[in-house]
Tab-separated table of C-alpha atoms in Angstrom:
chain	number	residue	atom	x	y	z
D	1471	MET	CA	16.094	12.842	-10.882
D	1472	ASN	CA	16.522	16.074	-8.887
D	1473	LYS	CA	14.350	15.958	-5.760
D	1474	ASN	CA	13.008	19.488	-6.308
D	1475	LEU	CA	11.960	18.561	-9.839
D	1476	ILE	CA	10.115	15.536	-8.489
D	1477	TRP	CA	8.026	17.796	-6.259
D	1478	VAL	CA	7.280	20.135	-9.194
D	1479	LEU	CA	6.100	17.166	-11.237
D	1480	ALA	CA	3.897	16.082	-8.363
D	1481	LEU	CA	2.268	19.515	-8.227
D	1482	VAL	CA	1.085	19.302	-11.825
D	1483	LEU	CA	0.433	15.575	-12.088
D	1484	PRO	CA	-3.257	14.852	-12.793
D	1485	LEU	CA	-4.926	12.672	-10.217
D	1486	ASN	CA	-5.897	10.095	-12.811
D	1487	LEU	CA	-2.153	9.445	-13.168
D	1488	GLY	CA	-1.570	8.690	-9.524
D	1489	TRP	CA	-0.507	5.758	-7.438
D	1490	THR	CA	-1.916	2.746	-9.252
D	1491	CYS	CA	-1.505	0.283	-6.406
D	1492	THR	CA	-2.596	-3.278	-5.710
D	1493	ALA	CA	-2.450	-4.472	-2.100
D	1494	LEU	CA	-3.383	-7.993	-1.039
D	1495	MET	CA	-3.019	-10.579	1.708
D	1496	ILE	CA	-2.797	-14.380	1.689
D	1497	THR	CA	-2.577	-17.024	4.397
D	1498	ASP	CA	-0.740	-20.342	4.586
D	1499	LYS	CA	-2.230	-23.677	5.660
D	1500	LYS	CA	-1.679	-22.778	9.316
D	1501	GLY	CA	-3.508	-19.473	8.962
D	1502	ASN	CA	-0.390	-17.303	9.124
D	1503	ALA	CA	-0.784	-14.060	7.176
D	1504	TYR	CA	1.450	-12.512	4.511
D	1505	ASN	CA	0.645	-9.254	2.772
D	1506	GLY	CA	2.204	-7.339	-0.081
D	1507	LYS	CA	1.726	-4.620	-2.638
D	1508	THR	CA	2.969	-3.154	-5.900
D	1509	LEU	CA	3.201	0.639	-6.156
D	1510	GLU	CA	2.979	2.263	-9.568
D	1511	TYR	CA	3.634	5.906	-10.407
D	1512	ALA	CA	4.485	7.926	-13.493
D	1513	THR	CA	7.594	9.650	-12.096
D	1514	PRO	CA	10.319	8.774	-9.588
D	1515	MET	CA	9.429	9.711	-6.019
D	1516	PRO	CA	11.589	10.611	-2.979
D	1517	PHE	CA	10.770	7.455	-1.022
D	1518	GLU	CA	12.872	6.346	1.936
D	1519	MET	CA	13.218	3.151	3.940
D	1520	ALA	CA	12.729	4.247	7.538
D	1521	TYR	CA	13.064	2.571	10.918
D	1522	ILE	CA	11.352	4.274	13.855
D	1523	PRO	CA	12.201	2.668	17.212
D	1524	ALA	CA	9.814	2.328	20.136
D	1525	LYS	CA	9.634	5.338	22.455
D	1526	THR	CA	9.868	7.793	19.559
D	1527	LYS	CA	7.970	10.995	20.340
D	1528	VAL	CA	5.751	12.395	17.592
D	1529	THR	CA	3.714	15.594	17.374
D	1530	SER	CA	1.183	15.658	14.558
D	1531	LEU	CA	-0.262	18.706	12.854
D	1532	ALA	CA	-3.677	20.298	13.275
D	1533	PRO	CA	-5.429	22.427	10.642
D	1534	GLU	CA	-3.985	25.908	10.083
D	1535	GLY	CA	-0.564	24.666	11.159
D	1536	ARG	CA	-1.271	24.349	14.864
D	1537	PRO	CA	0.288	21.480	16.859
D	1538	GLY	CA	-1.894	18.398	16.887
D	1539	LEU	CA	-1.889	15.134	18.805
D	1540	SER	CA	1.356	14.223	20.572
D	1541	PHE	CA	2.122	10.576	21.232
D	1542	GLU	CA	4.992	8.196	21.945
D	1543	THR	CA	5.363	4.984	19.975
D	1544	GLN	CA	5.211	1.717	21.901
D	1545	TYR	CA	6.330	-0.511	19.025
D	1546	ALA	CA	9.105	-0.285	16.449
D	1547	VAL	CA	7.973	0.604	12.917
D	1548	LEU	CA	9.736	-0.216	9.631
D	1549	GLY	CA	8.760	0.647	6.107
D	1550	VAL	CA	8.710	2.912	3.091
D	1551	GLY	CA	7.895	6.518	3.840
D	1552	ALA	CA	8.262	10.004	2.427
D	1553	ASP	CA	8.451	13.549	3.673
D	1554	ALA	CA	4.907	14.890	3.315
D	1555	GLY	CA	6.217	18.437	3.038
D	1556	LEU	CA	4.352	19.666	6.122
D	1557	GLY	CA	7.422	20.744	8.043
D	1558	THR	CA	6.939	18.338	10.957
D	1559	GLY	CA	10.154	16.408	10.316
D	1560	THR	CA	8.267	13.107	10.474
D	1561	ASP	CA	7.973	10.852	7.431
D	1562	THR	CA	4.570	9.667	6.307
D	1563	MET	CA	4.736	5.887	6.710
D	1564	LEU	CA	3.111	4.698	3.503
D	1565	GLU	CA	3.984	0.981	3.371
D	1566	ALA	CA	5.023	-0.120	6.828
D	1567	VAL	CA	4.828	-2.765	9.550
D	1568	ASN	CA	5.460	-2.879	13.271
D	1569	ASP	CA	7.184	-5.547	15.334
D	1570	GLN	CA	3.784	-6.989	16.296
D	1571	GLY	CA	2.770	-7.927	12.740
D	1572	LEU	CA	0.416	-4.993	12.100
D	1573	SER	CA	0.857	-3.346	8.694
D	1574	ILE	CA	-0.409	-0.355	6.744
D	1575	SER	CA	-0.614	0.327	3.025
D	1576	THR	CA	-1.861	3.542	1.433
D	1577	ASN	CA	-3.569	3.431	-1.952
D	1578	GLN	CA	-4.761	6.467	-3.863
D	1579	LEU	CA	-8.468	7.318	-3.462
D	1580	ASN	CA	-9.454	10.417	-5.399
D	1581	GLY	CA	-12.070	12.708	-3.880
D	1582	SER	CA	-11.032	12.172	-0.268
D	1583	VAL	CA	-12.000	15.046	2.054
D	1584	SER	CA	-11.633	15.741	5.762
D	1585	PRO	CA	-14.489	14.693	8.042
D	1586	THR	CA	-16.499	17.458	9.676
D	1587	TYR	CA	-16.291	17.728	13.458
D	1588	ASP	CA	-18.177	19.594	16.164
D	1589	GLU	CA	-16.124	22.371	17.706
D	1590	GLY	CA	-16.663	21.018	21.212
D	1591	GLY	CA	-14.907	18.037	22.760
D	1592	LYS	CA	-11.360	17.313	23.802
D	1593	ALA	CA	-10.263	15.106	20.903
D	1594	GLU	CA	-7.002	16.256	19.327
D	1595	TYR	CA	-6.288	16.501	15.625
D	1596	LEU	CA	-4.189	13.912	13.821
D	1597	ALA	CA	-3.065	14.604	10.262
D	1598	VAL	CA	-3.666	11.436	8.236
D	1599	THR	CA	-0.050	11.705	7.143
D	1600	ASP	CA	0.720	10.465	10.666
D	1601	LEU	CA	-2.007	7.812	10.753
D	1602	GLY	CA	0.400	4.997	9.856
D	1603	LEU	CA	2.912	5.879	12.542
D	1604	TYR	CA	0.143	6.480	15.081
D	1605	ALA	CA	-1.567	3.141	14.422
D	1606	LEU	CA	1.561	1.010	14.076
D	1607	GLY	CA	3.324	2.780	16.909
D	1608	LYS	CA	0.511	2.157	19.378
D	1609	PHE	CA	-1.455	-0.955	18.396
D	1610	LYS	CA	-1.016	-4.686	17.730
D	1611	THR	CA	-4.210	-5.577	15.855
D	1612	VAL	CA	-6.666	-4.125	13.367
D	1613	GLY	CA	-9.322	-4.433	16.057
D	1614	GLU	CA	-7.389	-2.029	18.254
D	1615	VAL	CA	-6.922	0.383	15.346
D	1616	ARG	CA	-10.620	0.307	14.562
D	1617	LYS	CA	-11.585	0.895	18.187
D	1618	ALA	CA	-9.270	3.904	18.442
D	1619	LEU	CA	-10.546	5.473	15.221
D	1620	GLU	CA	-14.206	4.901	16.072
D	1621	SER	CA	-13.886	6.103	19.657
D	1622	GLY	CA	-13.714	9.767	18.727
D	1623	GLU	CA	-10.525	10.197	20.730
D	1624	ILE	CA	-8.785	11.716	17.710
D	1625	ARG	CA	-9.895	13.933	14.853
D	1626	ALA	CA	-8.310	12.729	11.631
D	1627	TRP	CA	-7.989	15.406	8.961
D	1628	LEU	CA	-6.533	15.540	5.452
D	1629	PRO	CA	-3.778	18.089	4.764
D	1630	LYS	CA	-3.073	19.099	1.181
D	1631	LEU	CA	-0.037	17.268	-0.170
D	1632	ALA	CA	2.307	18.662	-2.804
D	1633	ILE	CA	3.484	15.109	-3.445
D	1634	MET	CA	-0.059	14.283	-4.631
D	1635	GLY	CA	-1.056	17.293	-6.697
D	1636	ASN	CA	-1.760	19.596	-3.718
D	1637	PHE	CA	-5.041	17.826	-3.039
D	1638	PRO	CA	-6.229	16.790	0.438
D	1639	ALA	CA	-4.420	13.468	1.052
D	1640	PRO	CA	-6.239	11.366	-1.599
D	1641	LEU	CA	-5.678	7.985	0.009
D	1642	HIS	CA	-7.378	5.124	1.723
D	1643	TYR	CA	-5.607	3.191	4.454
D	1644	ILE	CA	-5.266	-0.585	4.503
D	1645	PHE	CA	-4.457	-2.476	7.693
D	1646	PHE	CA	-3.689	-6.191	8.121
D	1647	ASP	CA	-2.524	-8.024	11.237
D	1648	LYS	CA	-0.886	-11.404	11.789
D	1649	THR	CA	-4.257	-13.160	12.219
D	1650	GLY	CA	-5.221	-12.192	8.668
D	1651	ALA	CA	-7.813	-9.663	9.821
D	1652	GLY	CA	-8.031	-6.535	7.706
D	1653	ILE	CA	-9.778	-3.173	7.574
D	1654	VAL	CA	-9.907	-0.302	5.094
D	1655	VAL	CA	-10.248	3.299	6.299
D	1656	GLU	CA	-11.643	5.941	3.933
D	1657	TYR	CA	-12.455	9.649	4.185
D	1658	LEU	CA	-15.174	10.489	1.685
D	1659	ASN	CA	-18.263	12.717	1.737
D	1660	GLY	CA	-17.161	14.445	4.916
D	1661	LYS	CA	-17.007	11.334	7.067
D	1662	GLN	CA	-14.750	8.498	8.126
D	1663	THR	CA	-15.796	5.007	7.010
D	1664	ILE	CA	-14.143	1.797	8.197
D	1665	TYR	CA	-14.757	-1.423	6.270
D	1666	ASP	CA	-13.908	-4.967	7.227
D	1667	ASN	CA	-11.876	-6.530	4.420
D	1668	PRO	CA	-13.322	-10.002	3.733
D	1669	VAL	CA	-11.372	-10.579	0.499
D	1670	GLY	CA	-7.895	-9.384	1.479
D	1671	VAL	CA	-7.584	-7.062	-1.526
D	1672	VAL	CA	-7.553	-3.278	-2.077
D	1673	THR	CA	-6.837	-1.236	-5.205
D	1674	ASN	CA	-7.928	2.363	-5.863
D	1675	ALA	CA	-11.135	4.314	-6.553
D	1676	PRO	CA	-14.085	3.945	-6.376
D	1677	ASP	CA	-14.708	3.382	-2.680
D	1678	PHE	CA	-13.998	-0.044	-1.207
D	1679	GLY	CA	-17.703	-0.844	-0.811
D	1680	TRP	CA	-18.198	-0.379	-4.557
D	1681	HIS	CA	-15.508	-2.950	-5.307
D	1682	LEU	CA	-17.105	-5.510	-2.986
D	1683	THR	CA	-20.449	-5.004	-4.725
D	1684	ASN	CA	-18.804	-5.307	-8.138
D	1685	LEU	CA	-17.556	-8.795	-7.255
D	1686	ASN	CA	-21.177	-9.936	-7.622
D	1687	ASN	CA	-20.684	-9.506	-11.364
D	1688	TYR	CA	-17.935	-12.137	-11.230
D	1689	ALA	CA	-19.723	-14.841	-9.269
D	1690	PHE	CA	-19.164	-17.142	-12.266
D	1691	LEU	CA	-15.376	-17.182	-11.803
D	1692	SER	CA	-13.776	-20.520	-10.974
D	1693	ASN	CA	-10.306	-21.997	-11.306
D	1694	GLN	CA	-11.723	-25.052	-13.113
D	1695	ASP	CA	-10.774	-25.206	-16.789
D	1696	LYS	CA	-13.358	-26.369	-19.323
D	1697	ASN	CA	-11.318	-28.072	-21.992
D	1698	ASN	CA	-13.924	-29.577	-24.296
D	1699	GLY	CA	-17.339	-28.853	-25.743
D	1700	SER	CA	-19.282	-28.837	-28.985
D	1701	PHE	CA	-20.651	-26.479	-31.618
D	1702	GLY	CA	-23.444	-28.309	-33.383
D	1703	LYS	CA	-21.906	-31.592	-34.490
D	1704	LEU	CA	-18.356	-30.271	-34.137
D	1705	GLN	CA	-16.511	-31.523	-31.068
D	1706	VAL	CA	-13.860	-29.104	-29.818
D	1707	GLU	CA	-11.036	-29.446	-27.339
D	1708	ALA	CA	-8.741	-26.753	-25.926
D	1709	PRO	CA	-5.116	-27.121	-27.056
D	1710	ASP	CA	-3.812	-26.417	-23.547
D	1711	SER	CA	-4.921	-25.387	-20.063
D	1712	GLY	CA	-5.646	-21.987	-18.536
D	1713	ASN	CA	-9.040	-20.975	-19.903
D	1714	ALA	CA	-10.458	-20.686	-16.384
D	1715	LEU	CA	-8.951	-17.194	-16.374
D	1716	ALA	CA	-10.845	-16.113	-19.499
D	1717	GLY	CA	-13.295	-14.123	-17.393
D	1718	VAL	CA	-10.658	-12.460	-15.212
D	1719	PRO	CA	-10.223	-8.803	-16.250
D	1720	SER	CA	-7.007	-8.027	-18.103
D	1721	SER	CA	-7.277	-4.251	-17.767
D	1722	GLN	CA	-4.940	-2.540	-15.307
D	1723	ILE	CA	-7.599	-0.084	-14.125
D	1724	SER	CA	-8.571	-0.258	-10.476
D	1725	ALA	CA	-11.791	-2.246	-10.928
D	1726	GLY	CA	-10.091	-4.882	-13.063
D	1727	ARG	CA	-7.102	-5.254	-10.754
D	1728	PHE	CA	-9.387	-5.693	-7.754
D	1729	VAL	CA	-11.180	-8.637	-9.363
D	1730	LYS	CA	-7.935	-10.142	-10.620
D	1731	ALA	CA	-6.296	-9.861	-7.195
D	1732	ALA	CA	-9.352	-11.343	-5.492
D	1733	TYR	CA	-9.196	-14.282	-7.910
D	1734	TYR	CA	-5.531	-14.985	-7.166
D	1735	VAL	CA	-5.990	-14.648	-3.416
D	1736	GLN	CA	-8.964	-17.004	-3.565
D	1737	TYR	CA	-7.412	-19.756	-5.670
D	1738	ALA	CA	-3.636	-19.679	-5.152
D	1739	ARG	CA	-2.530	-22.890	-3.403
D	1740	ARG	CA	-1.998	-22.460	0.332
D	1741	ALA	CA	1.639	-22.941	1.270
D	1742	ASP	CA	2.960	-25.402	3.840
D	1743	THR	CA	5.824	-23.237	5.092
D	1744	PRO	CA	6.583	-19.509	5.487
D	1745	ASP	CA	9.246	-19.658	2.770
D	1746	GLU	CA	6.769	-21.218	0.340
D	1747	ALA	CA	4.139	-18.632	1.270
D	1748	VAL	CA	6.487	-15.723	0.573
D	1749	ILE	CA	7.377	-17.221	-2.814
D	1750	THR	CA	3.690	-17.707	-3.618
D	1751	LEU	CA	2.943	-14.111	-2.657
D	1752	SER	CA	5.766	-12.817	-4.846
D	1753	HIS	CA	4.424	-14.764	-7.826
D	1754	ILE	CA	0.940	-13.326	-7.282
D	1755	LEU	CA	2.293	-9.778	-7.089
D	1756	ASN	CA	4.239	-10.305	-10.314
D	1757	ASN	CA	0.878	-10.287	-12.096
D	1758	PHE	CA	0.540	-6.587	-11.255
D	1759	ASP	CA	4.105	-5.513	-12.044
D	1760	ARG	CA	4.416	-2.976	-14.863
D	1761	VAL	CA	7.349	-1.908	-17.006
D	1762	TYR	CA	7.507	1.422	-18.811
D	1763	ASP	CA	5.099	1.994	-21.721
D	1764	ILE	CA	2.850	-1.019	-21.123
D	1765	SER	CA	0.117	1.613	-20.793
D	1766	VAL	CA	0.619	5.279	-21.679
D	1767	ASP	CA	-1.407	8.431	-21.147
D	1768	GLN	CA	-1.261	11.904	-22.642
D	1769	GLY	CA	1.604	13.952	-21.262
D	1770	PHE	CA	1.133	16.683	-18.684
D	1771	ALA	CA	2.636	20.111	-18.046
D	1772	GLY	CA	5.425	18.804	-15.863
D	1773	GLU	CA	6.778	16.931	-18.863
D	1774	GLY	CA	7.072	20.100	-20.927
D	1775	GLY	CA	3.470	20.742	-21.892
D	1776	ASP	CA	3.701	18.887	-25.194
D	1777	LYS	CA	0.335	17.260	-25.831
D	1778	LYS	CA	2.081	14.684	-27.993
D	1779	SER	CA	4.180	13.468	-25.083
D	1780	THR	CA	3.061	10.515	-23.022
D	1781	SER	CA	3.276	9.407	-19.420
D	1782	SER	CA	3.676	5.808	-18.341
D	1783	GLU	CA	3.001	4.375	-14.916
D	1784	VAL	CA	5.598	1.854	-13.792
D	1785	THR	CA	6.070	-0.304	-10.695
D	1786	LEU	CA	8.459	1.718	-8.550
D	1787	PHE	CA	8.639	-0.975	-5.899
D	1788	THR	CA	7.043	-4.155	-4.604
D	1789	TRP	CA	7.027	-5.062	-0.939
D	1790	MET	CA	5.925	-8.030	1.174
D	1791	ASN	CA	5.544	-8.762	4.879
D	1792	ASP	CA	5.967	-12.146	6.583
D	1793	LYS	CA	4.038	-11.322	9.732
D	1794	MET	CA	5.001	-14.337	11.821
D	1795	ARG	CA	8.753	-13.967	11.241
D	1796	ASN	CA	8.674	-10.146	11.195
D	1797	ARG	CA	10.359	-9.880	7.812
D	1798	TYR	CA	9.972	-7.062	5.314
D	1799	TYR	CA	10.838	-7.754	1.663
D	1800	LEU	CA	11.485	-4.906	-0.789
D	1801	ARG	CA	12.185	-4.954	-4.527
D	1802	THR	CA	12.781	-1.630	-6.252
D	1803	ILE	CA	12.401	-0.794	-9.915
D	1804	GLY	CA	16.057	-1.449	-10.735
D	1805	ALA	CA	16.260	-4.837	-9.017
D	1806	MET	CA	15.407	-8.427	-9.891
D	1807	ASN	CA	15.412	-9.769	-6.335
D	1808	PHE	CA	14.052	-8.749	-2.960
D	1809	VAL	CA	16.079	-7.124	-0.201
D	1810	ILE	CA	15.200	-8.591	3.217
D	1811	PHE	CA	14.835	-6.633	6.459
D	1812	GLU	CA	14.463	-8.564	9.731
D	1813	ILE	CA	12.688	-6.270	12.154
D	1814	ASP	CA	13.630	-8.177	15.294
D	1815	LYS	CA	17.334	-7.709	14.505
D	1816	LEU	CA	16.972	-3.915	14.465
D	1817	LYS	CA	16.104	-3.524	18.147
D	1818	SER	CA	19.554	-2.153	18.950
D	1819	ILE	CA	18.774	0.969	16.907
D	1820	GLN	CA	17.709	3.738	19.276
D	1821	LYS	CA	17.138	6.553	16.781
D	1822	VAL	CA	15.167	7.154	13.604
D	1823	VAL	CA	17.118	5.826	10.605
D	1824	LYS	CA	16.340	6.604	6.954
D	1825	VAL	CA	17.857	5.342	3.702
D	1826	PRO	CA	16.757	6.580	0.239
D	1827	LEU	CA	15.143	3.776	-1.735
D	1828	ALA	CA	17.506	4.581	-4.588
D	1829	LYS	CA	20.340	3.230	-2.440
D	1830	ILE	CA	18.597	-0.077	-1.703
D	1831	ASN	CA	18.997	-2.768	-4.348
D	1832	ASP	CA	19.629	-6.472	-4.686
D	1833	ALA	CA	23.386	-5.904	-4.776
D	1834	SER	CA	23.045	-5.674	-0.976
D	1835	PRO	CA	20.289	-8.229	-0.239
D	1836	ASP	CA	20.693	-7.951	3.553
D	1837	GLY	CA	18.670	-4.834	4.269
D	1838	THR	CA	19.039	-5.371	8.001
D	1839	GLN	CA	22.772	-4.742	7.789
D	1840	VAL	CA	22.205	-1.672	5.613
D	1841	LEU	CA	20.080	-0.044	8.323
D	1842	LEU	CA	22.381	-1.157	11.124
D	1843	GLY	CA	25.303	0.348	9.236
D	1844	VAL	CA	23.553	3.691	8.793
D	1845	ALA	CA	22.607	3.727	12.484
D	1846	LYS	CA	26.255	3.534	13.628
């Protein structure tokens, strides 16, 4: 699809047809962490695979177009990004990791607004479109990210994004590190809120705290099947196994996916090895993969304005991160298998390198060589 048309579609796309994402994290028997996510959207998007080496200089944007915080990255960053359309020349790192095992995911959160700040003070503005590169470029752990955001040293603000309906960046920000620690950063009601993530799962709206409270309604869930019982004098027995999942939501709305993901993270068998853990994670994420027309919504103006037309969210890509081995796995909509990027083998790259996601597929499973080739 023409890139300009994609942006036009984004301008008219209703927010209820946004990024329907499911992000989660598991650990193996040794406590090593692995995180991943599926990203769903109703139209193709101009995503890129980007590598940003250490010592890259970045200048963010302040409100009204003024220069914001300037910083230099200390760690290499790899992941899926997109041009936010702000004219800074820097991609928004949406689904990325650094070479220290710290990762970010961005899931849609409708109703996000910029915090209010006092006019005094020396803190500089950071557009949240640069939050991923700022955090991953400077820090190793979620604890360090949290400390920086809570210190008041920066003023995070939400620019309006054409790519998301021209609303103030309607996202919350999910961080995991190699210890398995996680936080969720949200900008609602004029303030910044940072949650610890005790379940290793994030979907979309409502706010993260609401989802944690909602899990109380599913305290009955267990992975233990009940295969026999009675109705009066009639003895009954299940014909096969699997009824433990009867209470797990089947709906693909945010609340249902959160509970479903929490269930899988809780009960999936812990792997013995990194390879087994990555395979386990991929199987879990398959439960959230969508093909076209599994769920459809009324069409919107960008599709011609015909009220009889429909829009269907589909999984544009799935990605995973093996934090101990610094590996990034990516599977795009047209692929059956994952392309592997080994971050530690990209250290020779001394400039920012970008490759459109449309050019990455399982016909070239060695993503490391793809980036090295572009960097030449």
